[in-house]
Coordinates of C-alpha atoms and ligand atoms in Angstrom, one line a residue:
M137 CA -147.5 185.1 27.3
R138 CA -146.4 181.5 27.5
V139 CA -148.5 179.9 24.6
A140 CA -148.8 176.2 24.0
I141 CA -150.1 175.1 20.5
I142 CA -151.4 171.6 20.3
G143 CA -150.9 170.2 16.7
Q144 CA -148.1 171.6 14.6
G145 CA -149.5 171.0 11.1
Y146 CA -150.4 173.7 8.6
V147 CA -152.4 175.8 11.1
G148 CA -150.5 175.2 14.3
K149 CA -147.1 176.0 12.7
A150 CA -148.4 179.2 11.1
L151 CA -149.9 180.2 14.5
G152 CA -146.6 179.3 16.2
I153 CA -144.6 181.5 13.9
A154 CA -147.0 184.4 14.2
A155 CA -147.2 184.2 18.0
F156 CA -143.4 183.8 18.4
G157 CA -142.9 186.8 16.0
A158 CA -145.2 188.8 18.3
G159 CA -142.9 188.1 21.2
H160 CA -144.7 185.3 23.0
D161 CA -142.9 182.3 24.6
V162 CA -144.2 179.5 22.3
V163 CA -144.2 175.7 22.6
G164 CA -145.7 173.6 19.9
I165 CA -146.9 170.1 20.8
E166 CA -146.8 167.5 18.0
I167 CA -147.2 163.8 18.1
D168 CA -145.9 162.9 14.7
S169 CA -142.1 162.3 15.1
M170 CA -141.2 163.0 11.5
R171 CA -143.1 166.3 11.6
L172 CA -141.4 167.2 14.9
A173 CA -137.9 166.6 13.5
E174 CA -138.7 168.8 10.5
L175 CA -140.1 171.5 12.7
S176 CA -137.1 171.5 15.1
S177 CA -134.9 172.8 12.3
S178 CA -137.4 175.1 10.7
V179 CA -139.1 177.2 13.4
G180 CA -137.4 179.4 16.0
Y181 CA -139.6 178.3 18.9
E182 CA -139.7 175.2 21.1
V183 CA -141.4 172.0 19.8
S184 CA -142.0 168.8 21.7
S185 CA -144.0 165.6 21.7
D186 CA -144.2 165.8 25.5
Y187 CA -147.4 167.3 26.8
S188 CA -145.7 168.3 30.1
A189 CA -144.1 171.1 28.1
V190 CA -147.5 172.8 28.3
N191 CA -146.9 173.4 32.0
G192 CA -146.6 177.1 32.7
A193 CA -148.6 178.2 29.7
S194 CA -151.4 180.8 30.1
V195 CA -152.9 180.2 26.7
V196 CA -153.4 176.8 25.1
V197 CA -154.5 176.7 21.4
I198 CA -155.8 173.5 19.9
A199 CA -155.1 173.0 16.1
V200 CA -155.5 169.3 15.4
P201 CA -157.2 167.6 12.4
T202 CA -160.9 167.4 12.2
P203 CA -161.5 165.1 9.2
L204 CA -164.5 163.0 8.2
D205 CA -164.7 159.3 9.0
E206 CA -165.5 156.5 6.5
K207 CA -169.2 157.5 6.7
R208 CA -168.2 161.1 5.8
E209 CA -169.3 162.2 9.3
P210 CA -167.3 164.4 11.7
D211 CA -164.3 162.5 13.2
L212 CA -163.4 164.3 16.5
S213 CA -161.1 161.6 17.6
F214 CA -157.9 163.8 17.3
L215 CA -159.6 166.6 19.1
K216 CA -160.8 164.4 21.9
S217 CA -157.5 162.7 22.3
A218 CA -155.6 166.0 22.4
C219 CA -158.0 167.2 25.2
E220 CA -157.5 163.9 27.1
S221 CA -153.7 164.4 26.9
L222 CA -154.1 168.1 28.0
R223 CA -156.3 167.2 31.0
G224 CA -153.4 165.3 32.5
V225 CA -151.0 168.3 32.4
L226 CA -153.1 171.4 33.0
D227 CA -152.4 172.1 36.7
S228 CA -153.5 175.8 36.9
S229 CA -156.2 177.7 35.1
V230 CA -155.5 178.6 31.5
L231 CA -157.3 180.0 28.5
V232 CA -158.1 177.1 26.1
V233 CA -158.7 178.3 22.5
N234 CA -160.0 176.0 19.8
E235 CA -158.9 176.8 16.2
S236 CA -159.8 173.4 14.8
T237 CA -162.8 173.5 12.5
S238 CA -165.9 171.8 13.9
F239 CA -169.6 172.1 14.3
P240 CA -171.3 174.6 16.7
G241 CA -171.2 173.4 20.3
T242 CA -167.8 171.6 20.0
L243 CA -166.1 174.0 22.4
R244 CA -168.9 174.0 25.0
N245 CA -170.1 170.4 24.7
V246 CA -166.9 168.4 23.7
I247 CA -163.8 170.3 24.7
A248 CA -164.8 172.0 28.0
P249 CA -166.4 168.9 29.5
I250 CA -163.2 166.9 29.0
L251 CA -160.9 169.7 30.5
G252 CA -163.2 170.7 33.3
D253 CA -164.4 174.1 34.6
A254 CA -161.2 175.4 36.1
H255 CA -160.3 176.9 32.7
L256 CA -161.5 179.7 30.4
Y257 CA -162.6 178.7 26.9
A258 CA -162.8 180.5 23.6
S259 CA -163.3 179.7 19.9
A260 CA -161.1 181.4 17.2
P261 CA -161.6 179.4 14.0
E262 CA -158.6 179.5 11.6
R263 CA -159.3 180.9 8.1
I264 CA -155.9 180.5 6.6
D265 CA -155.9 180.0 2.8
P266 CA -152.7 178.0 1.8
A267 CA -150.5 179.7 -0.8
N268 CA -152.6 182.9 -0.7
E269 CA -150.0 185.7 -0.8
K270 CA -152.5 188.5 -0.1
W271 CA -154.4 187.2 2.9
G272 CA -152.5 185.5 5.8
I273 CA -152.8 185.1 9.5
S274 CA -152.0 188.7 10.3
N275 CA -154.4 190.5 7.9
T276 CA -157.4 188.1 7.7
P277 CA -160.0 189.2 10.2
R278 CA -160.2 186.8 13.1
L279 CA -163.5 185.8 14.7
V280 CA -163.2 185.3 18.5
A281 CA -165.8 184.4 21.2
G282 CA -165.3 183.1 24.7
M283 CA -167.7 181.1 26.9
S284 CA -167.4 184.0 29.4
D285 CA -166.6 187.7 29.2
E286 CA -163.2 187.0 30.8
A287 CA -162.4 184.3 28.2
T288 CA -163.4 186.7 25.4
A289 CA -161.2 189.5 26.8
K290 CA -158.2 187.2 27.2
A291 CA -158.6 185.7 23.7
L292 CA -159.0 189.2 22.2
E293 CA -155.7 190.3 23.9
F294 CA -153.9 187.3 22.6
Y295 CA -155.1 187.5 19.0
R296 CA -154.7 191.3 18.8
S297 CA -151.0 190.8 19.5
F298 CA -150.5 189.4 15.9
C299 CA -153.8 190.0 14.0
K300 CA -154.7 193.4 12.6
E301 CA -158.4 192.8 12.9
V302 CA -160.0 190.7 15.7
I303 CA -163.8 190.6 15.8
A304 CA -165.6 189.6 19.0
V305 CA -168.7 187.7 18.1
S306 CA -171.7 186.9 20.3
S307 CA -170.9 183.3 21.2
P308 CA -168.4 180.5 20.4
E309 CA -171.3 178.8 18.5
V310 CA -171.5 181.8 16.2
A311 CA -167.8 181.7 15.5
E312 CA -167.9 178.0 14.9
A313 CA -170.9 178.3 12.6
A314 CA -169.5 181.3 10.7
K315 CA -166.4 179.2 9.8
L316 CA -168.6 176.4 8.5
F317 CA -170.9 178.7 6.6
E318 CA -168.2 180.6 4.8
N319 CA -166.7 177.4 3.5
T320 CA -170.1 176.0 2.6
F321 CA -170.7 179.2 0.6
R322 CA -167.7 178.3 -1.5
Q323 CA -168.6 174.6 -1.7
V324 CA -172.1 175.4 -3.0
N325 CA -170.9 178.1 -5.5
I326 CA -168.2 175.8 -6.8
A327 CA -170.7 173.1 -7.3
L328 CA -173.0 175.5 -9.1
V329 CA -170.3 176.6 -11.5
N330 CA -169.2 173.0 -12.0
E331 CA -172.8 172.1 -12.9
F332 CA -173.0 175.1 -15.2
A333 CA -169.9 174.0 -17.0
Q334 CA -171.7 170.7 -17.8
I335 CA -174.8 172.5 -18.9
A336 CA -172.8 174.9 -21.1
Q337 CA -170.9 171.9 -22.7
A338 CA -174.2 170.1 -23.5
L339 CA -175.6 173.3 -25.0
G340 CA -172.4 174.0 -27.0
I341 CA -171.8 177.3 -25.3
S342 CA -168.4 178.5 -24.0
T343 CA -168.4 178.3 -20.2
H344 CA -165.5 180.7 -19.8
D345 CA -167.0 183.3 -22.2
T346 CA -170.3 183.1 -20.3
L347 CA -168.6 183.4 -16.9
A348 CA -166.5 186.4 -18.1
A349 CA -169.7 188.0 -19.4
T350 CA -171.6 187.5 -16.1
A351 CA -168.6 188.8 -14.1
S352 CA -169.2 192.2 -15.7
K353 CA -172.2 192.7 -13.4
P354 CA -171.0 195.0 -10.7
Y355 CA -173.3 193.8 -7.9
G356 CA -175.1 190.6 -6.9
F357 CA -172.6 188.3 -8.6
M358 CA -169.3 186.7 -7.5
P359 CA -167.3 184.7 -10.0
F360 CA -166.3 181.0 -9.3
V361 CA -164.3 178.8 -11.7
P362 CA -165.2 175.3 -12.9
S363 CA -162.6 172.6 -12.3
I364 CA -161.9 169.0 -11.6
G365 CA -163.5 169.3 -8.2
V366 CA -162.6 170.3 -4.7
G367 CA -159.9 169.0 -2.3
G368 CA -158.0 169.8 0.8
H369 CA -159.0 169.8 4.4
C370 CA -161.7 172.5 4.2
I371 CA -164.1 172.7 1.2
P372 CA -164.9 168.9 0.8
V373 CA -165.0 168.5 4.6
D374 CA -166.3 171.5 6.6
P375 CA -169.8 171.6 4.9
S376 CA -170.4 168.0 6.1
Y377 CA -169.8 169.2 9.7
L378 CA -172.6 171.7 9.1
S379 CA -174.9 169.1 7.5
F380 CA -174.2 166.7 10.4
A381 CA -175.2 169.4 12.9
A382 CA -178.2 170.3 10.8
E383 CA -179.4 166.7 10.6
K384 CA -178.9 166.2 14.3
A385 CA -181.2 169.2 14.8
G386 CA -183.8 167.8 12.4
V387 CA -183.1 169.9 9.4
E388 CA -182.1 168.4 6.0
A389 CA -179.1 170.2 4.6
S390 CA -180.1 169.5 1.0
F391 CA -177.9 172.1 -0.7
I392 CA -174.8 170.9 1.1
N393 CA -175.5 167.3 0.2
L394 CA -176.2 168.1 -3.4
A395 CA -173.1 170.3 -3.7
N396 CA -171.0 167.5 -2.3
S397 CA -172.3 165.1 -4.9
V398 CA -171.8 167.5 -7.8
N399 CA -168.2 168.3 -6.8
A400 CA -167.4 164.7 -6.1
S401 CA -168.7 163.6 -9.5
M402 CA -166.4 166.0 -11.5
P403 CA -163.5 163.5 -11.9
D404 CA -165.9 160.9 -13.3
Y405 CA -167.5 163.5 -15.6
I406 CA -164.1 164.5 -16.9
A407 CA -163.0 160.8 -17.3
G408 CA -166.2 160.2 -19.3
K409 CA -165.4 163.2 -21.5
I410 CA -161.8 162.0 -21.9
G411 CA -163.3 158.7 -23.1
T412 CA -165.3 160.5 -25.8
L413 CA -162.2 162.6 -26.8
L414 CA -159.9 159.6 -27.2
G415 CA -162.4 157.2 -28.6
S416 CA -161.4 154.6 -26.2
V417 CA -159.2 155.1 -23.1
S418 CA -158.1 151.5 -22.9
G419 CA -154.3 151.2 -23.4
K420 CA -153.9 155.0 -24.0
T421 CA -151.1 156.9 -22.2
V422 CA -152.4 159.7 -20.0
Q423 CA -150.3 162.0 -17.8
I424 CA -151.8 164.2 -15.1
A425 CA -149.9 167.4 -14.3
G426 CA -150.5 168.5 -10.7
I427 CA -152.0 166.1 -8.2
A428 CA -152.1 168.4 -5.2
Y429 CA -155.6 169.8 -4.4
K430 CA -154.5 173.3 -5.2
A431 CA -151.6 175.1 -6.9
D432 CA -148.3 175.5 -5.1
V433 CA -149.1 173.4 -2.1
S434 CA -148.0 169.8 -1.5
D435 CA -151.3 168.7 0.2
T436 CA -153.1 165.8 -1.6
R437 CA -155.8 165.3 0.9
E438 CA -159.2 164.7 -0.8
S439 CA -157.5 165.8 -4.1
P440 CA -159.9 165.2 -7.0
A441 CA -156.8 164.6 -9.3
L442 CA -156.3 161.3 -7.4
A443 CA -159.9 160.3 -8.1
L444 CA -159.3 161.0 -11.8
I445 CA -156.2 158.9 -11.8
A446 CA -158.1 156.0 -10.2
R447 CA -161.0 156.3 -12.6
L448 CA -158.8 156.4 -15.7
R449 CA -156.8 153.4 -14.5
T450 CA -160.1 151.5 -14.0
M451 CA -161.0 152.4 -17.6
G452 CA -157.7 150.8 -18.7
A453 CA -155.5 153.8 -19.4
Q454 CA -151.8 153.8 -18.5
V455 CA -151.7 156.8 -16.2
S456 CA -148.6 158.6 -14.9
W457 CA -148.4 161.9 -13.1
H458 CA -146.1 164.8 -12.8
D459 CA -146.0 166.9 -9.6
D460 CA -142.7 168.1 -8.2
V461 CA -144.3 169.9 -5.4
V462 CA -145.9 166.6 -4.1
A463 CA -143.0 164.5 -5.4
Q464 CA -144.2 161.3 -3.8
W465 CA -147.7 159.9 -3.3
N466 CA -148.4 156.4 -1.9
S467 CA -145.6 154.3 -3.4
E468 CA -145.5 156.4 -6.7
K469 CA -143.0 159.1 -7.6
S470 CA -143.6 162.1 -9.8
S471 CA -142.5 161.4 -13.4
A472 CA -141.1 163.9 -15.8
L473 CA -143.5 165.3 -18.3
A474 CA -143.3 163.2 -21.5
E475 CA -145.0 162.6 -24.8
V476 CA -148.3 160.9 -24.1
D477 CA -151.7 160.4 -25.9
L478 CA -153.3 162.9 -23.5
G479 CA -151.9 165.4 -21.0
V480 CA -154.3 166.7 -18.3
I481 CA -153.5 169.8 -16.3
A482 CA -155.4 169.1 -13.1
T483 CA -153.6 171.5 -10.8
A484 CA -151.4 174.2 -12.3
H485 CA -148.4 174.7 -10.0
S486 CA -146.5 177.8 -10.9
G487 CA -143.4 177.5 -13.0
V488 CA -144.2 174.1 -14.6
D489 CA -142.5 173.8 -18.0
Y490 CA -145.0 172.0 -20.3
A491 CA -142.5 171.9 -23.2
A492 CA -142.5 168.1 -23.4
W493 CA -146.1 168.2 -24.4
K494 CA -145.5 170.7 -27.1
N495 CA -144.6 168.1 -29.7
G496 CA -147.8 168.1 -31.8
K497 CA -148.5 164.5 -30.7
T498 CA -149.7 165.0 -27.2
M499 CA -153.3 166.3 -26.9
V500 CA -153.6 168.6 -23.8
I501 CA -156.6 169.6 -21.8
D502 CA -156.7 172.0 -18.9
V503 CA -159.2 171.3 -16.1
S504 CA -157.5 173.4 -13.4
T505 CA -158.6 176.7 -11.8
A506 CA -155.7 178.6 -13.3
P507 CA -156.8 181.6 -15.4
N508 CA -154.4 180.7 -18.2
T509 CA -151.9 177.9 -18.6
G510 CA -151.5 178.4 -22.3
W511 CA -153.6 175.3 -23.0
P512 CA -157.3 175.1 -24.0
K513 CA -159.7 175.1 -21.1
F514 CA -161.7 171.9 -21.1
L515 CA -164.6 173.0 -18.9
Ligands
NAD209 N1 -155.1 173.7 6.4 C1 -156.0 174.6 6.2 O1 -156.0 175.3 5.2 C2 -157.0 175.0 7.3 C3 -157.6 176.2 7.3 C4 -158.5 176.6 8.3 C5 -158.8 175.7 9.3 N2 -158.2 174.5 9.3 C6 -158.5 173.5 10.4 O2 -157.4 173.5 11.4 C7 -157.3 172.2 11.9 C8 -155.9 171.7 11.7 O3 -155.7 171.6 10.3 P1 -154.2 171.5 9.6 O4 -154.4 171.7 8.2 O5 -153.2 172.2 10.4 O6 -154.0 169.9 9.9 P2 -152.6 169.1 9.8 O7 -153.0 167.7 9.6 O8 -151.7 169.8 8.8 O9 -152.0 169.3 11.2 C9 -152.5 168.8 12.4 C10 -151.3 168.3 13.2 O10 -151.8 167.9 14.5 C11 -151.1 166.8 14.9 N3 -151.8 166.0 15.9 C12 -152.9 165.2 15.8 N4 -153.3 164.8 17.0 C13 -152.5 165.4 17.9 C14 -152.5 165.3 19.3 N5 -153.4 164.6 20.0 N6 -151.6 166.1 19.9 C15 -150.7 166.8 19.2 N7 -150.6 166.9 17.9 C16 -151.6 166.2 17.2 C17 -150.9 166.0 13.6 O11 -149.8 165.1 13.7 C18 -150.6 167.1 12.6 O12 -149.3 167.4 12.4 C19 -158.4 171.4 11.3 O13 -159.5 171.4 12.1 C20 -158.7 172.1 10.0 O14 -160.0 171.9 9.5 C21 -157.2 174.1 8.3

């Protein structure tokens, strides 16, 4: 099949590689020129900023950002703009698949009306988990649903060419809602364990011993780990797409809203505890190890480590950070780990050598999700 993938970010590139590997004729469309230059030398398929390269495709997959706006409500501007650009170049009937995460009804009520009824439409939400070595695009079950039986059949044929398990669900809205609900499940459970860590600290009980004890229950329990909070493009964002849809439908998504506020308050909670630990934070040197939102990725979107840095600076601390995976953030560069008053492991990238902190003068706390960095867990 000739396959055009709109958006060549994390999701679009992974799909491009998988589809190309399955023998499809792939073109990736990307509007960011720096990203495009990087891709041209790293992927084997065609990439272009010119939408006319979509011509001749029988499958068009959309994988563009769906962030939140400043009111923390869904921002579909990238999605709408990609559809507007596509409208000008789709001359014959194609299968349009949306992989971008959004609320139920996006395919039917936003994408299809822009592109018109000459095409077939399907939803196939991406579930990729960056840096997960066990579950990738080929072995994570893929949910697919078309707006017609023909669309479903074509989408199943496409995804079955590179995914081991493709599950047809009853409607695009079910596929869209399932993606939001699975990430909301994580968001709410992470918030719950973050709240429990605060309760356990106040009661003087070990959070980690308690969690290890509860995890021995063979049914009805699933372990989650307390941390500095949630980041990335999914867990802090997707649940708000569901709460937005809920509120539009007259239902208050109180769990989602509460979980958002518990997770978002973690950097402040940790900064407060650091204040108690150091007596006063003002003038103290603090170094944060790992500012990406998760280990072994360079993505800093919504990273709670950045909120902790900002908070500690407001409190008067001299804060530096070390993250060779991110390397540069805003106008700042990663600094080498050095002797400081307090070292904070926010995100534990693999292979980091913490030797510079092992001098007996640097106090170190670990607020990452890593099982064991060799430093005491703070939460
Ligand atoms: N990253 C993940 O782990 C993940 C997992 C599952 C689902 N998703 C969802 O997949 C979608 C894409 O996420 P991502 O992480 O790949 O984002 P990303 O920001 O890494 O990539 C999106 C790319 O689309 C490009 N783009 C934006 N507008 C465009 C346009 N009009 N035409 C062509 N290209 C355009 C951007 O320049 C960017 O390179 C989002 O809806 C996200 O929620 C992401």
